[in-house]
C-alpha atoms as one frame of an Amber mdcrd trajectory, in Angstrom:
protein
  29.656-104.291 -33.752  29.048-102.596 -30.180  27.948 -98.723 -30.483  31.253
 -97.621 -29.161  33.130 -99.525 -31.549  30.560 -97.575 -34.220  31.315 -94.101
 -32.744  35.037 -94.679 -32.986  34.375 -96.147 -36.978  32.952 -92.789 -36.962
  35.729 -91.032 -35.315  37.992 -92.745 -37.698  36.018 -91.379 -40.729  36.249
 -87.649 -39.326  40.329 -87.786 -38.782  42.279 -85.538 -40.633  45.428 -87.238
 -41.451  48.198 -85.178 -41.104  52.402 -86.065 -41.079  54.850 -84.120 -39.388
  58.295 -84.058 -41.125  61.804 -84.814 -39.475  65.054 -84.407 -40.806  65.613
 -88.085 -40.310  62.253 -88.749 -41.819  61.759 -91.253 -44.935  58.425 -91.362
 -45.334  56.229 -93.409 -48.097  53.039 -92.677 -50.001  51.288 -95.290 -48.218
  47.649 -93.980 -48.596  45.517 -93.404 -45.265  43.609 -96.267 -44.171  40.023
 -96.402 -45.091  37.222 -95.260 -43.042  36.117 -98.263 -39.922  39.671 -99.190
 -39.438  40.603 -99.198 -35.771  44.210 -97.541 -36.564  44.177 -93.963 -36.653
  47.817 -93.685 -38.422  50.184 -95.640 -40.568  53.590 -95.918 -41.200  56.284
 -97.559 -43.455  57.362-100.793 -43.127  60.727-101.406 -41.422  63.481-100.289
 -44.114  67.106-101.648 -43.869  69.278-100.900 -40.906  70.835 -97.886 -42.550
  68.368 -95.799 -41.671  69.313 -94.961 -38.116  65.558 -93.542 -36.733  61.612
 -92.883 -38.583  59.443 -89.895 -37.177  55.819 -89.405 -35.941  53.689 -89.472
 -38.864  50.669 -87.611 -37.332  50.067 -83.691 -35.516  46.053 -83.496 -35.064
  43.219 -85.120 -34.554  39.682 -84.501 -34.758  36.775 -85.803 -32.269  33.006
 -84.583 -32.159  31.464 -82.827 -28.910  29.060 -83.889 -26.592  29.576 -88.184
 -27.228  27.174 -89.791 -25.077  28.405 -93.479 -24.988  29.296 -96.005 -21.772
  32.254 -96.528 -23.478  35.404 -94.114 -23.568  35.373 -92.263 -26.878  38.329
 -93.753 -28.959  40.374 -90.603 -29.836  42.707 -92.271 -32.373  46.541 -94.062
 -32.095  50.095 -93.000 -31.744  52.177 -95.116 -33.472  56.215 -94.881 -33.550
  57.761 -96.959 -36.748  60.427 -98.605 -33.628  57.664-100.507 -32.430  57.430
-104.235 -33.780  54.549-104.727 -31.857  56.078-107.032 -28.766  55.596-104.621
 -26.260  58.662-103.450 -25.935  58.155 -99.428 -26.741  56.050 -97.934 -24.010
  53.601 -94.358 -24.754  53.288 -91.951 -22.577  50.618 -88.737 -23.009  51.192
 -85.248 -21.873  50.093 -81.452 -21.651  46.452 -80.130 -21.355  43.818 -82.823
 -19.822  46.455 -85.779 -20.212  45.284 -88.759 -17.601  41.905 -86.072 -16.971
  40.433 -85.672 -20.136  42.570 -88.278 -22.262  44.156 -91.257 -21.810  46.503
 -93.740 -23.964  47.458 -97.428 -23.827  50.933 -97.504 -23.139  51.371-100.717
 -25.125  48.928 -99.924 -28.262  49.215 -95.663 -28.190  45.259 -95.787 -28.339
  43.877 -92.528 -27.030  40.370 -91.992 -25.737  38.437 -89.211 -24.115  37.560
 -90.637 -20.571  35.354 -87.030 -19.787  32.426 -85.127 -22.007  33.900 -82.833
 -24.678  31.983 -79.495 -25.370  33.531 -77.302 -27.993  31.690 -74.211 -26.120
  33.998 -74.905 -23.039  37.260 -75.900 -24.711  37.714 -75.626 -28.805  40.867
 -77.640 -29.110  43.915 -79.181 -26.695  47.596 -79.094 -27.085  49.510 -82.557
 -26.116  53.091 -84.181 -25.955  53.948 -87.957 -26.615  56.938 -90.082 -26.333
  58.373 -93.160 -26.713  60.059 -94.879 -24.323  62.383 -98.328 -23.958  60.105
-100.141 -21.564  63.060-101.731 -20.198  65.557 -98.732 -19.562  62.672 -96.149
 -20.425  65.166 -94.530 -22.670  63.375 -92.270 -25.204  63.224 -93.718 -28.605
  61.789 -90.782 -30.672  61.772 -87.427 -29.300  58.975 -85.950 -27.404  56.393
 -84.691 -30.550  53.132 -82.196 -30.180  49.984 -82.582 -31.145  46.774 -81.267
 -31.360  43.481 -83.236 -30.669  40.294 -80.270 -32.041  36.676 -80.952 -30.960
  34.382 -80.527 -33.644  30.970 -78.703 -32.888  27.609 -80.239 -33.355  24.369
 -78.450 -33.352  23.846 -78.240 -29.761  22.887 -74.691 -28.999  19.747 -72.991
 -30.003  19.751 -69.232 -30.446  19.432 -66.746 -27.525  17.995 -63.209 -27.314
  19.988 -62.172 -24.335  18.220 -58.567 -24.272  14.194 -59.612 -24.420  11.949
 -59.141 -23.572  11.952 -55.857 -25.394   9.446 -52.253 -25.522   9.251 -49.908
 -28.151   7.099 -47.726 -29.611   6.115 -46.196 -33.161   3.811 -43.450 -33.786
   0.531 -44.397 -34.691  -0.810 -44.112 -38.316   2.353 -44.145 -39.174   3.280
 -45.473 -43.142   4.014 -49.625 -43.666   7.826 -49.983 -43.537   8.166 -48.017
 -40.838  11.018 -49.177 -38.615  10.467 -49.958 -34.390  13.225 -52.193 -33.155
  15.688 -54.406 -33.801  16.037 -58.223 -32.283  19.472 -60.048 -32.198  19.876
 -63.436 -31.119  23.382 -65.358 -30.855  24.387 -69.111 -31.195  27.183 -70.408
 -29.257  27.806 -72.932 -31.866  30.588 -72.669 -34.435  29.913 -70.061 -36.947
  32.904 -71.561 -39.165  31.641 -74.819 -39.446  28.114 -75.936 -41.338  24.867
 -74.304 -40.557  24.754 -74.620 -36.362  25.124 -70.760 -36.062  23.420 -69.326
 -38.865  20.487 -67.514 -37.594  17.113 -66.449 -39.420  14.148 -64.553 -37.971
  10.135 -64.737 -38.039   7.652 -63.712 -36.560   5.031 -66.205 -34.494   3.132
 -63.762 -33.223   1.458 -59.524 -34.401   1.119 -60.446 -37.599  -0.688 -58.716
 -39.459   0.488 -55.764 -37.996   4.137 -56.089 -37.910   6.785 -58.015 -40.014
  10.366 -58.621 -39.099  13.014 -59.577 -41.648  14.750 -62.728 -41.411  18.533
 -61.695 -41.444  18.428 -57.866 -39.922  15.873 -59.190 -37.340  14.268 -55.113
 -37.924  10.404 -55.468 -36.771   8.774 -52.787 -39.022   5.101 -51.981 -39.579
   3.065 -54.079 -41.930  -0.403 -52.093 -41.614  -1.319 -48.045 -42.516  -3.630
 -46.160 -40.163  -2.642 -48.307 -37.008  -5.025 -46.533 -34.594  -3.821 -45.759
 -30.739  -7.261 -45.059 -29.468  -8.184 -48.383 -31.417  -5.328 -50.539 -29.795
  -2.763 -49.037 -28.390  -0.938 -51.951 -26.957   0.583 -54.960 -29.287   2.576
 -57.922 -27.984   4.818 -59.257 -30.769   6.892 -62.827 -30.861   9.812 -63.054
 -32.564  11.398 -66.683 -33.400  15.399 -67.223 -33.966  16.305 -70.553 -35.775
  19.446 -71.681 -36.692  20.703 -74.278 -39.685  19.324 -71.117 -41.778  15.612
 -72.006 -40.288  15.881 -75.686 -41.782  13.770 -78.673 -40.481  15.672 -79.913
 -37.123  16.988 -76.348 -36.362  17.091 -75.517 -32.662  15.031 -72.450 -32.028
  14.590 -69.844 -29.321  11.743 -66.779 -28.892  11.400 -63.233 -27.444   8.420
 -60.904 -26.977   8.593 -57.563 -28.426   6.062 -55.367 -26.379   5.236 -52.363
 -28.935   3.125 -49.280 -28.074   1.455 -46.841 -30.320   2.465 -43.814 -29.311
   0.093 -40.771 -29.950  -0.110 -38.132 -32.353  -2.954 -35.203 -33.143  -5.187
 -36.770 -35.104  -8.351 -36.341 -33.378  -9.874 -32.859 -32.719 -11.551 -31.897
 -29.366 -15.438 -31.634 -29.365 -17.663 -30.692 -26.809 -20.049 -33.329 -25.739
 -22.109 -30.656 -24.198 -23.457 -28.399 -26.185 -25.394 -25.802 -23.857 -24.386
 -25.192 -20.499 -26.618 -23.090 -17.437 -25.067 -21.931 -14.846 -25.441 -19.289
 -12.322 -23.993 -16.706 -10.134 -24.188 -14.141  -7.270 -24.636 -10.793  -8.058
 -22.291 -10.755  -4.770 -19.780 -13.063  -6.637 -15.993 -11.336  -6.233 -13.652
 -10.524  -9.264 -12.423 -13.840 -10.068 -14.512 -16.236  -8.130 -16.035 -19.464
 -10.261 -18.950 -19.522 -11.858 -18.241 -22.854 -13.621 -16.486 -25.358 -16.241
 -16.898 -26.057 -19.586 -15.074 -29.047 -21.139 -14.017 -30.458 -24.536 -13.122
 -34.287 -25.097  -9.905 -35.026 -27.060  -9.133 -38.597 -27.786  -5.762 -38.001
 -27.963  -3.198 -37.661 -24.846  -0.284 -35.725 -23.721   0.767 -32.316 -25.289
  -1.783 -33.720 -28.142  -5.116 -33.247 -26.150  -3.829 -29.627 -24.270  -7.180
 -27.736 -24.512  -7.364 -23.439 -25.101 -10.483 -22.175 -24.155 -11.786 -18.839
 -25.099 -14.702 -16.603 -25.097 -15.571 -15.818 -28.773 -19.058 -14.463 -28.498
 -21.926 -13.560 -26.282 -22.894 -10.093 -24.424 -20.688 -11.212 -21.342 -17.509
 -11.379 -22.504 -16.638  -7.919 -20.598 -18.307  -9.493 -17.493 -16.709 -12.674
 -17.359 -13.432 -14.513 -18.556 -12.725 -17.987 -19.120  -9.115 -19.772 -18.080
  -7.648 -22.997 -19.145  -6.416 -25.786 -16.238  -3.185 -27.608 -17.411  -3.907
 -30.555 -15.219  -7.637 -31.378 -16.070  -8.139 -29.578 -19.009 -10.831 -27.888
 -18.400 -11.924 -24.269 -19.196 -13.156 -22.253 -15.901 -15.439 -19.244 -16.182
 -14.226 -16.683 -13.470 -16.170 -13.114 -12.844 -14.322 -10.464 -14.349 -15.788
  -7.357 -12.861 -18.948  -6.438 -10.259 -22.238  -7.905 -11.136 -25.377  -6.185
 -10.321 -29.154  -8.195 -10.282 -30.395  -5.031 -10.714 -28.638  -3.835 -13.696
 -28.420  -7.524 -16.208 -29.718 -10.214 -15.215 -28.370 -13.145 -17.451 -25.456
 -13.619 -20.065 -24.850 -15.466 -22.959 -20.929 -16.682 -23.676 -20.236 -18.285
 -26.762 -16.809 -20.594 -26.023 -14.605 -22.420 -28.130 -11.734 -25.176 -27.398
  -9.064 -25.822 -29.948  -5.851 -27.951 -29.811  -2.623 -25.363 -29.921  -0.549
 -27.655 -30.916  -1.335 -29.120 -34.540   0.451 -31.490 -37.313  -0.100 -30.773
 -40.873  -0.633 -33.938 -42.294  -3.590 -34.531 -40.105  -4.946 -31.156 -41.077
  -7.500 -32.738 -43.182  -9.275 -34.472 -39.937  -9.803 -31.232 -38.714 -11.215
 -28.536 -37.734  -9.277 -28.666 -34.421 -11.559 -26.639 -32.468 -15.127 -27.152
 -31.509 -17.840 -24.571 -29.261 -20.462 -24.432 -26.972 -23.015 -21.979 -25.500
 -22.853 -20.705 -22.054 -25.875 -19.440 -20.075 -25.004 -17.265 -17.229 -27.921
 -16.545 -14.762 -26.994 -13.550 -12.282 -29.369 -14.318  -8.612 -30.104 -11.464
  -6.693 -28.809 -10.871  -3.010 -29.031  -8.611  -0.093 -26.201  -5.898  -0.780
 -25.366  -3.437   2.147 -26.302   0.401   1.023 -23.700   1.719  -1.479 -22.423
   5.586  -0.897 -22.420   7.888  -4.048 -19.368   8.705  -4.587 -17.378   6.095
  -3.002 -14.817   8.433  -0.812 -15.849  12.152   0.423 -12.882  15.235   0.683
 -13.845  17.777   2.929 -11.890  21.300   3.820 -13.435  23.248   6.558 -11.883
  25.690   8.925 -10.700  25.594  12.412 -13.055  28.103  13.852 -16.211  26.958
  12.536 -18.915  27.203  14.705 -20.267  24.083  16.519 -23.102  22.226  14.685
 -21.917  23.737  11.432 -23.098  21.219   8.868 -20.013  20.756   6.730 -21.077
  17.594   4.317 -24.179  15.931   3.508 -23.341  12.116   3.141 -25.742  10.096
   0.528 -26.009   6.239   0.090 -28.707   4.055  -0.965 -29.988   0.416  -1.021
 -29.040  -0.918  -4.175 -31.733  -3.855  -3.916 -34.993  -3.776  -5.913 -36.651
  -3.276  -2.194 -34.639  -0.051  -1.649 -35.049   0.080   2.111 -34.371   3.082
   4.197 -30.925   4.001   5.687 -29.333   4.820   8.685 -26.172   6.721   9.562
 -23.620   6.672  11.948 -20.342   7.524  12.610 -17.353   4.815  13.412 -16.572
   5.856  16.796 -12.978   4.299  16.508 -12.256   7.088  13.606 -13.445   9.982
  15.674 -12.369   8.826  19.281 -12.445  12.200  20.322 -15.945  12.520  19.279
 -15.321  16.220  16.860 -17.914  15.172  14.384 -21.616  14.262  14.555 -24.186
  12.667  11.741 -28.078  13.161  11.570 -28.974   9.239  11.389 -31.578  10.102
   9.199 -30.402  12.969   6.238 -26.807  12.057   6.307 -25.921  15.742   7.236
 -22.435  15.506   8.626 -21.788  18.345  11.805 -18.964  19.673  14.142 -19.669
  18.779  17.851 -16.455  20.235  19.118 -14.289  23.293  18.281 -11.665  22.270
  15.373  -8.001  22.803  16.320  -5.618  22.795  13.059  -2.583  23.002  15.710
  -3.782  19.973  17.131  -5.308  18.120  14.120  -5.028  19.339  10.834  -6.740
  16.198   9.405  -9.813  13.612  10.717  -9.978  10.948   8.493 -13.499   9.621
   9.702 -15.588   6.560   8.523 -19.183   7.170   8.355 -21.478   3.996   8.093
 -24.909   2.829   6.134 -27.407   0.486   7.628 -30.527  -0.822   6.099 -33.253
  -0.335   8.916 -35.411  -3.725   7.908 -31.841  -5.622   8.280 -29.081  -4.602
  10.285 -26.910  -6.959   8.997 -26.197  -4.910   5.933 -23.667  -2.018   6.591
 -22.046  -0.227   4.186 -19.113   2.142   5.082 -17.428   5.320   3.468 -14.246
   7.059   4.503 -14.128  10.766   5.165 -11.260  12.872   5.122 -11.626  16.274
   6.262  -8.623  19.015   6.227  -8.796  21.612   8.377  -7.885  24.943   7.439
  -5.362  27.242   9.459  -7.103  30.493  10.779  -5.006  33.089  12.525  -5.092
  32.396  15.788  -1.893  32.186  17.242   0.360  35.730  17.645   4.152  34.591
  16.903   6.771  34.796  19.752  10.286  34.296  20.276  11.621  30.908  19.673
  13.895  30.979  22.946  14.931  33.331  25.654  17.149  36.154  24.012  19.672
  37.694  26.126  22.212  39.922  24.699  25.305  42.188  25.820  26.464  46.095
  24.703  30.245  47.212  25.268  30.082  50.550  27.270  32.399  51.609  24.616
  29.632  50.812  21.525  28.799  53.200  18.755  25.802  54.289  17.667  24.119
  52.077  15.015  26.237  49.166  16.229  24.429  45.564  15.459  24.287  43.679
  19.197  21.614  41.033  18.029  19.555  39.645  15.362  15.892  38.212  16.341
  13.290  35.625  14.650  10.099  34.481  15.235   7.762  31.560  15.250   4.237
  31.435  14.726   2.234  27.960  14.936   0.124  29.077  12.469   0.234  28.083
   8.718  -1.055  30.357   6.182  -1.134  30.008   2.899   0.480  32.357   1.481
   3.429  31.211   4.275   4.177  33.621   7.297   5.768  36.798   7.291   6.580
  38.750  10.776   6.948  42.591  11.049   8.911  43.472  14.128   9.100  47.275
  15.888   9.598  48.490  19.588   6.852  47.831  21.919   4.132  51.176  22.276
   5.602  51.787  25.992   9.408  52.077  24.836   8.608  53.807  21.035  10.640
  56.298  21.962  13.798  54.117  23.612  16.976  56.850  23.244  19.260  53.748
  24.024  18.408  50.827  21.182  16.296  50.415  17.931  14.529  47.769  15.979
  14.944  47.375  12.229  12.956  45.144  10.397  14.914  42.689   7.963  11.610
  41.641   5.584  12.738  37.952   6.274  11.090  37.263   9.071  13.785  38.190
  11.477  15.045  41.850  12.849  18.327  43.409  13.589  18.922  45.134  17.311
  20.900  48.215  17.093  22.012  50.927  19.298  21.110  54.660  19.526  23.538
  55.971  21.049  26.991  55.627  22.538  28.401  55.774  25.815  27.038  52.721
  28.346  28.168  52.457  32.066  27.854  49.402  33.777  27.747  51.992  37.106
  24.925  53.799  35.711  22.725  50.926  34.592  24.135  47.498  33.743  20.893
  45.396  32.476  18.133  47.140  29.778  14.883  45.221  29.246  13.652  46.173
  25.304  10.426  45.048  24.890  10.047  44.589  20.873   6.543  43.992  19.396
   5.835  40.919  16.814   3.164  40.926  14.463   2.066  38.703  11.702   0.091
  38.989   8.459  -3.086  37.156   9.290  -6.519  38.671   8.933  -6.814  40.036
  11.424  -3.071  39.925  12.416  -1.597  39.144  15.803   0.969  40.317  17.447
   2.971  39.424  20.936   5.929  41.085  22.928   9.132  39.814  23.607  11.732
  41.160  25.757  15.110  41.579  24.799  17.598  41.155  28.137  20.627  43.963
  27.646  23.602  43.176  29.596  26.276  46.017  29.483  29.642  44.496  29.384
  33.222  45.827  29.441  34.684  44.692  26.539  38.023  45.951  24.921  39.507
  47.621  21.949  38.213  44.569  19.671  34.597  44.363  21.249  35.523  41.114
  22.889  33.800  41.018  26.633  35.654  41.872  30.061  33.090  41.439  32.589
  29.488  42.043  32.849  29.346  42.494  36.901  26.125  41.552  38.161  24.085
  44.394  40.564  21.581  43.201  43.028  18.118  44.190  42.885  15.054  44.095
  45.300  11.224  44.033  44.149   9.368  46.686  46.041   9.611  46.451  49.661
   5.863  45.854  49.682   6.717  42.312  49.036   6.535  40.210  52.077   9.251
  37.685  52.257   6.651  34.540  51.741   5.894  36.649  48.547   9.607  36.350
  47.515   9.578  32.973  48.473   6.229  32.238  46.689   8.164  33.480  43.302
  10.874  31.707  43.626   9.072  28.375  44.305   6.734  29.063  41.342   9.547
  29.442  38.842  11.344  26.507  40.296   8.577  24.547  39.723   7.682  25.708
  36.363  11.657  24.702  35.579  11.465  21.537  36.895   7.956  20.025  35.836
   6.764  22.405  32.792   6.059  20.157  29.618   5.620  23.803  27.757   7.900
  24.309  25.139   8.509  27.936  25.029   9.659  29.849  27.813   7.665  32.816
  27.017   5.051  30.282  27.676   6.124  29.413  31.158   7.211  33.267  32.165
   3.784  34.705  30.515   1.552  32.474  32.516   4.032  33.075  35.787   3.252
  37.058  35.272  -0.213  36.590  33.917  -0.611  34.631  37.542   0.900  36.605
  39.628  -0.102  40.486  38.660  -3.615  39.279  39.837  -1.973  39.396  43.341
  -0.062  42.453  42.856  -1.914  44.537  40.196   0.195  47.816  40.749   3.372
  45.677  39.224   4.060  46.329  35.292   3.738  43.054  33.150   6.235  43.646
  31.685   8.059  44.190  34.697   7.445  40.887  35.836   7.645  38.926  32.181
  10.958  40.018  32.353  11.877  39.277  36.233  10.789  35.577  35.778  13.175
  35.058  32.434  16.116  36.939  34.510  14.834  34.356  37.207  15.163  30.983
  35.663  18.237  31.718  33.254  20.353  32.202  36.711  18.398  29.410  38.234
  19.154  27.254  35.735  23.064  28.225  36.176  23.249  28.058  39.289  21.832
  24.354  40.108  23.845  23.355  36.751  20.764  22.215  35.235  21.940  21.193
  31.585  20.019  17.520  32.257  16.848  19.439  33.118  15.778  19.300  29.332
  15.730  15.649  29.413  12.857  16.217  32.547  11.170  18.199  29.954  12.309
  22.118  30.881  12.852  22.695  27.105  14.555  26.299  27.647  17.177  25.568
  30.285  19.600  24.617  28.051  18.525  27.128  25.413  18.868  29.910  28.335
  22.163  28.669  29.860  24.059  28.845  26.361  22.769  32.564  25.579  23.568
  34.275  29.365  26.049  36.550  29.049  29.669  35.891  29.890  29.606  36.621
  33.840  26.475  34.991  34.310  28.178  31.463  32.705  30.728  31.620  35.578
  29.000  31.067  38.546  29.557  27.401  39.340  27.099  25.152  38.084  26.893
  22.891  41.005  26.254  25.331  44.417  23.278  27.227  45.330  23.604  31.132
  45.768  22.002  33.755  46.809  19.335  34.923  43.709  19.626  38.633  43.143
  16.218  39.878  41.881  15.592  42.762  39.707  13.640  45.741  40.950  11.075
  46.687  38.393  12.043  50.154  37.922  11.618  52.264  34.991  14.784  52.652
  34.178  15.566  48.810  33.175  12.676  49.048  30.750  13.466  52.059  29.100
């Protein structure tokens, strides 16, 4: 027999024979033929003619996958009990791969599969067959389904669709200890036989790992797996199917397992004595050097803490840990000196911070070494003793005055002599001097506490044998307030009596400012001037605040009789020895009315002695201009003073007085009359100040014409 004709024997033998009922249906016992027999179904034999139509007497059939003959794979036959075999009924096949996948005899109803079956593709198909008159191709049996299932072979070996895999597992860790879990899957049918079922081993790590056969769970088969022994395992992992019976198809992964690490080694120090050495010139925190303990272990399980546990320099150096190298760094922790301690012993120890317990017993975690520190001498720049110098001295102290003695030395073993000097960029204006050989620090100009109340000077050391080395100390020196300085009216006063004013009536209150800062803080006593003591028109009381009431004496003024009164008032202070100045108070008499509010305050002119040439006049005038205009002097007594001062040389028989008080009567109406407000931004600090205190009839002349200037004649009468 031909090998097709033995697969479809075999084909035959697989068939389940199955018989779908019709209500027409009369169906016998008639066993199933035996296996080998070319027909895949039976039915009756013809009955009488009473019976009017017989059914299909099959639904399914069964085929195997993956047939591999030349010949089509016989499928089985359709069979209708109106066929008396002469050819007469005609098949015909339909529904899912008819005339592709299957086809039938139309004369016999043999089916056969003309195309590979794979039950991993396509499990079953559903078809429809019918009968037909060949001659009118009437149906003769209605259209019946049927099923034809592939059954599944062994053709697919297991698959691990996730390997290779990694894991890891602690080293040291206990036998049973689980690291991963393998699956592999079979495409074959689970439901039928053994193609599918699956069991694991392991080809490869063994002894160091098993993996059980059903779970596929690779666990640890040793104790004390070391990491720093072998860290890295590669582990093969078979899947068989037919439950791992002979002719099982097989496949294999790799299971890539790393010991991870855990604290189980402590740190030692394969050094046990360092030397080292440093500058005595080293700065606070500089490196003197490293120190290191090996750790076998990795990760947060080798981190190192270095300290200094011992040893007569742990108050002269410290010791830090570096996270990324591990390694402990000796810094300096404060000055060294050659000449003080030459070496240092540290004693240091490394330890692990972070610890496990059950390894506890491997221990100790902490090992030490010995650290010589040598300390090498250098060439240090002189030192001063002490380090920063305070100095109060006071502003009139003579010139060459010694007022400190300045000491440094060499702090080397050669202790070489010194020279001082002064840092000419501290003192520009050159006040101070030094002796370059005893250190004696002098005044070379006269102090001015107005000027400079402090000189913050920096003195330096150099070692004669090397120049190179210069040491430097800061000197601050304060100097102290002396009376020098009489006080003085702030501004230019000016103030106005009513002709109708009473006796004791208050027409202005008067301060004082003194450059001068004593200690004790200033206090002013103020009282008429010697020449007007006995004024019969105003009075000066003193407030004991530093500032003084203006009164009158008497009542009655006449503007006709004398409109302007010049009180000269005497300032002291309470310096030793005290100083005093005068200032003049300007008087305008003003009508005024019931209430003591101003009228008028007419203006009278006035003529200097007609021994004044007319260039003399002029002279004034262009003196006081220019002292208006230009003067950087901040006080107009300042400006007025030096005017008179100036100008009395010329014409001694004047009073001073006389002509302290023409030159302020001067430049307030100057400064009205050419409207001069802006003049304090040119630096004529009082114009302003003058302007806003004139009296009432003076602040109406226009600000922007020039006018005649009426000067005062310096009688007298306007200064008593």
């Amino acid at each position: 027999m031909s090998s097709a004709k033995s697969w479809l024997g075999l084909s035959l033998s697989l068939c389940f024979w199955g018989l779908l009922d019709l209500p027409t249906s009369v169906l016998s016992s008639t066993p199933p033929p035996p296996p080998g027999k070319s027909e895949a179904l039976l039915s009756d034999k013809p009955q009488p003619h009473s019976r009017t139509k017989r059914s299909w007497v099959w639904n399914q059939f069964f085929v195997l996958e993956e047939y591999t003959g030349s010949d089509p794979l016989y499928v089985g036959k359709l069979h209708s009990d109106m066929d008396r075999g002469d050819g007469s009924i005609k098949y015909i096949l339909s529904g899912e791969g008819a005339g592709v996948v299957f086809t039938i005899d139309d004369t016999t109803g043999d089916i056969h599969a003309i195309q590979r079956l794979d039950r991993e593709e396509r499990a079953q198909y559903t078809l429809r067959a019918q009968a037909l008159d060949r001659r009118t191709g009437r149906p003769m049996e209605p259209e019946s389904e049927f099923i034809i299932k592939i059954q599944d072979i062994n053709d697919n070996e297991p698959k691990f669709l996730d390997g290779p895999y990694v894991a890891t597992v602690p080293e040291m860790s206990p036998v049973g200890t689980s690291v991963i879990q393998v699956t592999a899957t079979d495409a074959d049918d689970p439901t039928y036989g053994s193609s599918a079922r699956v069991v694991y081993s392991i080809l490869q790590g063994q002894p160091y790992f098993s993996v059980d056969s059903k779970t596929g769970v690779i666990r640890t088969a040793l104790t004390n797996m070391d990491r720093e022994a072998k860290e890295y395992y590669e582990v093969l992992i078979q899947a068989k199917d037919m439950g791992g019976q002979l002719g099982g198809l097989s496949g294999t992964t790799t299971v890539n397992i790393t010991l991870s690490d855990v604290n189980d080694n402590p740190p030692r120090f394969p050094q046990k004595h360092y030397q080292m050495s440093v500058l005595e010139s080293a700065p606070i925190s500089s490196t003197v050097g490293r120190v290191f303990a090996k750790d076998l272990d990795e990760g947060i399980n080798a981190e190192m803490k270095y300290t200094i546990v011992d040893g007569d320099g742990a108050d002269a150096f410290d010791i830090n840990t570096d996270p990324n190298f591990q390694v402990g760094t000796i810094t300096v922790k404060k000055p060294l000196s050659f000449e003080s301690k030459k070496s240092y012993t540290l004693k240091v120890e490394g330890a692990n911070p972070h610890l496990e317990m059950r390894f506890l017993n491997l221990g100790p975690f902490q090992d030490t070494t010995t650290v010589h520190i040598s300390v090498e001498d250098v060439d240090e720049p002189p030192v001063f003793e002490p380090g920063f110098y305070s100095v109060e001295v006071p502003e009139d102290v003579a010139i060459g005055t010694t007022i400190q003695l300045i000491s440094a030395k060499d702090p080397d073993v050669t202790n070489n002599s010194i020279r001082y000097s002064i840092d000419r960029s501290s003192d520009p204006g050159r006040f101070f001097y030094i002796d370059i050989t005893t250190g004696a620090l002098m005044t070379a100009r006269p102090l001015d506490r107005e000027e400079f109340s402090w000189h913050n000077i920096t003195i330096l050391a150099m070692e004669m044998n090397n120049p190179s080395q210069v040491g430097s100390v800061s000197v601050a020196v304060k100097v102290l307030d002396v009376n020098d300085n009489a006080p003085e009216f702030p501004r230019f006063y000016e103030a106005f009596v009513c002709e109708n004013a009473k006796s004791g009536q208050l027409i202005q209150t008067v301060s004082a400012v003194d450059h001068d800062d004593p200690r004790n803080g200033q206090h002013f006593h103020y009282s008429l001037a010697p020449e007007a003591a006995n004024n019969p028109n105003f009075t000066v009381r003193d407030n004991q605040d530093n500032t003084a009431r203006i009164l009158t004496r008497r009542s009655g003024f006449r503007q006709q009789e004398q409109s302007v009164f010049y009180l000269p008032i005497l300032i002291s202070d309470n310096g030793q020895p005290a100083l005093s100045s005068t200032g003049t108070l300007t008087i305008q008499v003003c009508s005024c009315d019931d209430n003591g509010h101003v009228l008028s305050c007419s203006p009278e002119a006035y003529m200097l002695p007609v021994t004044l040439s007319r260039g003399a006049l002029i002279a004034i005038l262009a003196c006081i201009f220019v002292l208006l205009a230009f003067s950087k002097t901040p006080s107009q007594w300042h400006l007025c003073e030096g005017f008179s001062q100036t100008f009395r040389k010329n014409y001694p028989a004047l009073p001073l007085h006389a002509l302290r008080n023409t030159c302020n009567l001067i430049t307030a109406r100057l400064a009205v009359i050419m409207g001069v407000h802006n003049l304090l931004q040119a630096h004529v600090v009082r114009a302003v100040i003058i302007f806003d205190t004139v009296s009432p009839q003076i602040s109406t002349v226009p600000k922007k014409s020039l006018g005649l200037v009426y000067l005062l004649n310096p009688t007298k009468s306007m200064f008593t």
